[in-house]
Amino acid sequence: MKLTGSEIFIECLKREGVKTIFALPGGVVLKIFDMLHQQKDLEVILTRHEQGAGHMAEGYAKATGKAGVCLVTSGPGMTNVITALADAYMDSVPLVCFSGQVPTSLIGNDAFQEADNIGLSRPCTKYNFLVKDVNDLATTIKEAFYIATTGRPGPVLVDIPKDVSMAKTEFTYPSSVAIRGYNPTYEGNKWQIKQAAEAIMKAKKPILYVGGGVVFSGASKELLELAEMTQIPVDMTLMGLGAFPGEHPQSMGMLGMHGTYCANMAVHYSDLVIAVGARFDDRVTGKVSEFCPYAKVIHIDIDPTSIRKNVHVDIPIVGDCKAVLRELIQILKATVNGDQRELRKPWWDQIREWQQAHPLAYQQEPEGAIKPQHVIKRLYELTKDRDPIVSTDVGQHQMWTAQYFKLAKPNRWLTSGGLGTMGFGFPAAMGAQAAFRNRLVLCVAGDGSVQMNMQEMATAVVSKLPVKVIILNNRFHGMVRQWQDLFYEGRYASSYLDTTPDFVKLAEAYGAVGLRANNVGELDAVLKAAIETDKPVVVDVPTYPYENCYPMIPAGGCNHEMILEDPPELKKKQSGVPGTGSTEDKDTILTA
Amino acid sequence: MEHIIAVTVENKFGVLSRVAGLFSGRGFNIESLSVAPTLDPSMSQMTIVTSGDDRIVEQIVKQLNKLIDVIKVVDLNESEFVSRETALIKVHTKAEDRAEALRIADIFRANVVDSTPSTYTIEVTGDPKKIEAIINLLQPLGIKELIRTGRVAIAREAIRPAVSQPKKVARE
């Protein structure tokens, strides 16, 4: 039977097991939307902005481990979704984005709502396709899902001209994919893995440095087994949070620019760094030439380009984290002898000393302004039994959540690591909620970043996605203000948000629930009320505006040289200004 | 250091810009690039001349390999190779210079492929040094126009020592 391009599109999505797509229509994709409208088992979540659709698909993918799918129209639809594609590319999120294109006869004619979608998306996708012939559509979609989800995952764009979605052809879905230039390596080189095992056995001060690759390859179980068997401490990157249980005694928490003192000291003084599914981002390494100066480096990654890109690697292993860790565990099982705990005791003594010297800490005065860390800590304690999914935007609140919200399992952490996209958190949380309707999904946001995709509150209300948005409201672009305090002599150039809206009223305007915690005493009750509500909720928490996120390694600094608290002159300055960040304080804030 | 990289790619639209975009997006330099289909028309062969230290060249080779349309990448500097470039040089030739132009062409085994009363177009093939040399010699006559192809290169076949091998006995 002959099907139109639009019908083929829908058949292909069904064969790929897609249940939900995030979309916004436009002229050239109307035929596809018309077909989608007639489907019962494909849910279309209509977003208010294409960037929202892209981030929702990312959130869906990060929470489920499957490809997220979004559909946008040509021209402005495509340009709007680019930020989400770039974000997914940096964080290796499996995503398939379908864009509409003007009819093939008009391509290149500067037609209405035409953009060079292939050219625009090339630098920020793993691969992209322009389907010029309806006969290629099914194969292309199959290949798109295959490329997005295999090897190092990433976003793939499929550009479908209007006439292709209208044209008819015989439908056959290919059973397999063969692309001669694309053959990801899954099994690691056995000899190299043996070398790694030997290095681990010899090391006195080893450290596991794990990233998002462990989450994507589903290697958390293997990681736990390896860590416990060898008694090696575990540092996680921002993307790797949840890959290893946050409350496990071997967890050092996050490393890098705002990582824990202990995690950074451990990596600096270690004699063997075992990097698993991590890419030595500059936010982790600091000054590359002085990163882990005493260590041999083992690097396990499915992407050969990640290896030796930033740092010297002694034992490179290209392969899937899960497969390589399994193999490594097999070898170590046969060779590990003696009590590892006893063997590693001097190293662990040192680590405990570091942990005790500078634990993560803040001071919450019972009558004082609410400290942002306290909000995260309470949120964690109140929700940890419910195994929540947590998303964040980008900024200070993101780092505090990374520090204080100790995730137990993978696929619970949605954050924009590589691109640092403000506005990511709220739509990403909605994507995860669309995948898991009955789970608790939290979004920690800043008052600055949440406004970047606030319009999606309408989507959350209409699509019944009861995401809980907790806004740490300090009336600043907080991270910018922190840098200005530390490196620009406190000149708050364009970081003070003068007219922050009333978020409670804003939530209510959209038909969601708005709550506010006016002081520390109200915090718990308000958070509990939010968690118990079955609607989307915005919790506005005015926080102490001058709180800075520590530890901090200044950009280009060395990992063991962390700033641990505000310098004295800054402390003095802060003690002289009001603490709630209300509008009345504006003059004092800006002249302080 | 200069490296010549041979890249076999899918012969599809947009592949050239993917490769070129990789270089520009990551700040690698392309000194010359030439592309044409191979014996198998579904594939094209690119010869890319680039430069960088070992670390950069390793990244270039790995990043090229990562592109989905790239089928094979060979850094020719890792073995012996032959490389050639062709130039077409249009020289002004006053009556008294015409013989001189022909003599220079002859020295370099170059051919005159077009001729007018006032110009010769000379075709020369060789390594870049040879092309530089002929350009230098022709310059005093006055070069009107010059076009170079960029280099193409191919690995030298390894010469196997001529060991006498036991002859295979035919079955039939």
XYZ file of C-alpha atoms in Angstrom, chain A residues 21-336:
316
model
C 6.949 13.921 20.816
C 7.497 17.567 21.702
C 6.376 19.816 18.923
C 5.238 23.164 17.601
C 3.564 23.412 14.193
C 4.037 25.707 11.216
C 3.117 25.964 7.562
C 5.387 23.331 6.055
C 4.716 20.647 8.672
C 0.946 20.953 8.753
C 0.459 17.700 6.868
C 2.505 15.867 9.486
C 0.598 17.503 12.351
C -2.662 16.630 10.640
C -1.647 12.982 10.679
C -0.382 13.181 14.262
C -3.726 14.629 15.294
C -5.381 11.392 14.220
C -3.102 9.150 16.288
C -4.147 7.665 19.588
C -0.905 6.096 20.739
C 1.446 8.967 19.917
C 1.233 11.822 22.364
C 2.051 15.268 21.020
C 3.085 17.777 23.639
C 2.547 21.222 22.176
C 5.193 23.556 23.523
C 5.168 27.353 23.520
C 8.607 27.784 22.005
C 10.756 25.408 19.948
C 13.645 25.737 22.398
C 11.274 24.324 25.020
C 10.467 21.405 22.726
C 14.157 20.644 22.290
C 14.951 20.760 26.010
C 11.890 18.656 26.827
C 13.110 16.019 24.407
C 16.499 16.211 26.147
C 14.936 15.787 29.575
C 12.944 12.836 28.272
C 16.114 11.271 26.879
C 18.218 11.868 29.993
C 15.566 10.369 32.264
C 14.677 7.368 30.098
C 17.949 6.659 28.305
C 15.970 6.505 25.036
C 16.033 8.997 22.190
C 13.942 12.119 22.746
C 11.986 13.357 19.738
C 10.967 16.870 18.753
C 9.321 18.338 15.673
C 9.585 21.940 14.530
C 8.752 23.962 11.471
C 11.115 25.548 8.954
C 12.962 28.841 9.330
C 12.309 30.358 12.767
C 11.180 27.000 14.139
C 14.549 25.584 13.257
C 16.586 28.538 14.484
C 14.709 28.424 17.796
C 15.546 24.781 18.418
C 19.258 25.236 17.716
C 20.147 26.035 21.336
C 18.668 22.732 22.439
C 20.521 20.867 19.677
C 23.812 22.473 20.690
C 23.090 21.614 24.318
C 22.330 17.989 23.449
C 25.471 17.792 21.331
C 27.706 18.992 24.154
C 26.130 16.594 26.671
C 25.842 13.597 24.291
C 22.071 13.382 24.594
C 20.315 11.049 22.133
C 17.858 13.274 20.328
C 16.092 13.112 16.984
C 14.833 16.471 15.796
C 12.564 16.680 12.765
C 12.374 20.036 11.032
C 10.070 21.110 8.248
C 11.562 22.590 5.116
C 10.092 24.541 2.223
C 9.196 22.421 -0.839
C 12.241 21.056 -2.687
C 11.390 23.241 -5.694
C 11.834 26.354 -3.531
C 14.957 25.348 -1.584
C 17.626 27.975 -2.129
C 15.146 30.577 -3.370
C 14.924 32.533 -0.099
C 11.360 31.265 0.175
C 9.055 32.322 3.016
C 10.320 30.840 6.311
C 13.245 29.196 4.599
C 16.535 28.623 6.377
C 19.477 26.411 5.538
C 18.620 23.882 8.226
C 21.444 21.558 7.275
C 23.996 24.351 7.338
C 22.615 25.773 10.583
C 22.616 22.513 12.458
C 25.833 20.992 11.095
C 28.170 22.232 13.834
C 25.771 21.298 16.636
C 24.481 17.868 15.634
C 26.093 14.456 15.451
C 24.651 14.130 11.948
C 21.932 15.675 9.831
C 19.862 14.674 6.815
C 17.900 16.529 4.164
C 15.323 14.138 2.724
C 14.941 15.093 -0.908
C 12.904 12.076 -1.994
C 10.023 10.424 -0.182
C 11.512 7.034 -1.140
C 14.451 7.768 1.193
C 12.331 8.862 4.156
C 11.946 5.557 6.028
C 15.613 4.616 5.677
C 16.665 8.084 6.769
C 14.531 8.000 9.915
C 15.852 4.547 10.787
C 19.420 5.782 10.331
C 18.697 8.919 12.366
C 17.568 6.928 15.408
C 20.474 4.535 14.984
C 23.081 7.310 14.849
C 21.476 9.258 17.721
C 21.449 6.321 20.133
C 24.585 4.321 19.328
C 28.255 4.993 19.969
C 28.608 8.323 21.724
C 24.968 9.440 21.631
C 24.018 12.814 20.197
C 21.383 14.855 18.409
C 20.449 14.075 14.797
C 18.391 16.377 12.601
C 16.096 15.187 9.815
C 14.946 18.004 7.529
C 11.737 17.149 5.646
C 10.593 19.415 2.796
C 6.852 19.995 2.512
C 6.462 18.141 -0.775
C 8.210 15.089 0.663
C 5.688 14.933 3.499
C 2.872 15.063 0.901
C 4.277 12.662 -1.727
C 3.293 8.994 -1.762
C 5.353 5.869 -1.997
C 5.389 2.209 -1.043
C 6.361 1.881 2.640
C 9.009 -0.568 3.738
C 10.883 -0.164 6.982
C 14.482 -1.358 6.825
C 15.291 -4.001 9.433
C 18.881 -2.952 9.935
C 21.234 -0.088 9.301
C 24.596 -0.245 7.585
C 26.620 2.956 7.314
C 30.112 2.202 6.120
C 31.718 5.245 7.715
C 30.134 4.651 11.135
C 31.254 1.719 13.244
C 31.469 2.589 16.951
C 33.844 0.481 19.022
C 32.121 -1.171 21.986
C 34.629 -3.740 23.181
C 37.820 -2.322 24.628
C 41.224 -3.586 23.605
C 41.906 -6.585 25.843
C 45.613 -5.930 26.173
C 44.992 -2.331 27.206
C 42.398 -3.419 29.768
C 44.954 -5.816 31.197
C 47.435 -2.955 31.455
C 44.777 -0.932 33.267
C 44.156 -3.778 35.727
C 47.864 -4.013 36.450
C 48.105 -0.267 37.020
C 45.151 -0.441 39.421
C 46.793 -3.245 41.375
C 50.023 -1.284 41.671
C 48.489 2.084 42.544
C 48.672 3.355 46.095
C 46.495 6.433 45.690
C 44.055 5.721 42.858
C 40.901 7.677 42.118
C 37.911 6.951 39.874
C 36.836 10.003 37.896
C 33.449 9.211 36.381
C 31.355 11.180 33.914
C 28.099 11.123 32.010
C 29.305 8.248 29.831
C 28.694 5.877 32.744
C 25.090 7.026 32.946
C 24.479 6.728 29.197
C 26.032 3.281 28.892
C 24.127 2.038 31.959
C 27.346 1.050 33.685
C 26.478 2.163 37.230
C 26.225 -1.380 38.568
C 29.635 -2.243 37.159
C 31.111 0.973 38.522
C 29.811 0.204 42.014
C 31.193 -3.305 41.850
C 34.604 -2.107 40.680
C 34.787 0.649 43.288
C 33.795 -1.627 46.170
C 36.038 -4.461 45.070
C 39.092 -2.225 44.803
C 38.143 0.275 47.530
C 38.922 3.217 45.263
C 37.310 6.601 46.035
C 34.934 7.980 43.395
C 34.867 11.555 42.050
C 31.973 12.478 39.798
C 31.706 15.170 37.161
C 28.625 17.349 36.940
C 27.286 15.032 34.223
C 28.255 11.927 36.161
C 26.191 12.703 39.279
C 23.990 9.741 40.097
C 26.302 7.307 38.327
C 27.548 6.364 41.793
C 25.383 6.610 44.942
C 25.933 10.070 46.426
C 25.724 8.853 50.006
C 28.047 5.880 49.528
C 31.065 6.131 51.857
C 33.371 5.988 48.829
C 31.641 8.911 47.090
C 33.715 12.098 47.114
C 30.970 14.048 45.384
C 31.641 16.339 42.477
C 35.089 17.500 41.389
C 36.118 20.529 39.377
C 35.469 24.250 39.615
C 32.814 23.942 42.335
C 33.645 20.407 43.368
C 34.294 19.384 46.950
C 37.648 20.114 48.578
C 38.208 16.443 49.086
C 37.363 15.439 45.491
C 39.780 18.005 44.087
C 42.582 17.252 46.519
C 42.201 13.538 45.880
C 42.489 13.922 42.133
C 45.424 16.317 42.483
C 47.489 14.065 44.749
C 46.470 10.709 43.288
C 48.950 8.431 41.567
C 46.381 6.868 39.233
C 43.354 8.564 37.679
C 40.852 6.129 36.191
C 38.636 8.283 33.973
C 35.439 6.515 32.920
C 33.103 8.140 30.391
C 34.430 11.603 31.194
C 36.163 14.020 28.867
C 38.490 16.182 30.979
C 36.434 19.320 30.536
C 38.214 22.556 31.444
C 35.740 23.049 34.298
C 37.184 19.843 35.773
C 40.859 20.099 34.971
C 41.424 23.766 35.673
C 44.953 24.497 34.514
C 45.542 21.518 32.234
C 49.308 21.477 32.604
C 48.983 20.995 36.359
C 46.048 18.593 36.402
C 46.804 15.450 38.450
C 50.567 16.009 38.146
C 51.575 12.840 39.996
C 49.195 10.430 38.309
C 49.179 7.922 35.532
C 45.947 8.284 33.583
C 43.669 5.499 32.368
C 40.943 6.826 30.078
C 37.915 4.743 29.111
C 35.681 6.401 26.513
C 33.638 5.324 23.515
C 34.743 8.404 21.589
C 38.372 8.203 20.439
C 38.497 11.986 19.931
C 37.956 12.516 23.662
C 41.105 10.620 24.455
C 44.273 12.707 24.643
C 42.349 15.792 23.530
C 43.060 17.767 26.695
C 45.385 15.753 28.890
C 48.082 13.173 28.534
C 46.748 9.604 28.780
C 48.928 6.615 29.640
C 46.420 3.837 29.050
C 43.721 4.764 26.526
C 40.812 2.338 26.171
C 38.269 3.047 23.451
C 35.027 1.260 24.182
C 31.656 1.275 25.896
C 32.026 1.929 29.642
C 29.833 -1.018 30.566
C 31.675 -3.537 28.392
C 35.108 -2.280 29.441
C 34.292 -2.174 33.166
C 32.921 -5.728 32.966
C 36.101 -6.939 31.369
C 38.201 -5.037 33.896
C 36.232 -6.525 36.793
C 36.763 -10.029 35.392
C 40.519 -9.559 35.294
C 40.671 -7.910 38.707
C 38.554 -10.664 40.279
C 41.215 -13.125 39.319
C 44.092 -10.998 40.573
C 42.842 -9.023 43.576
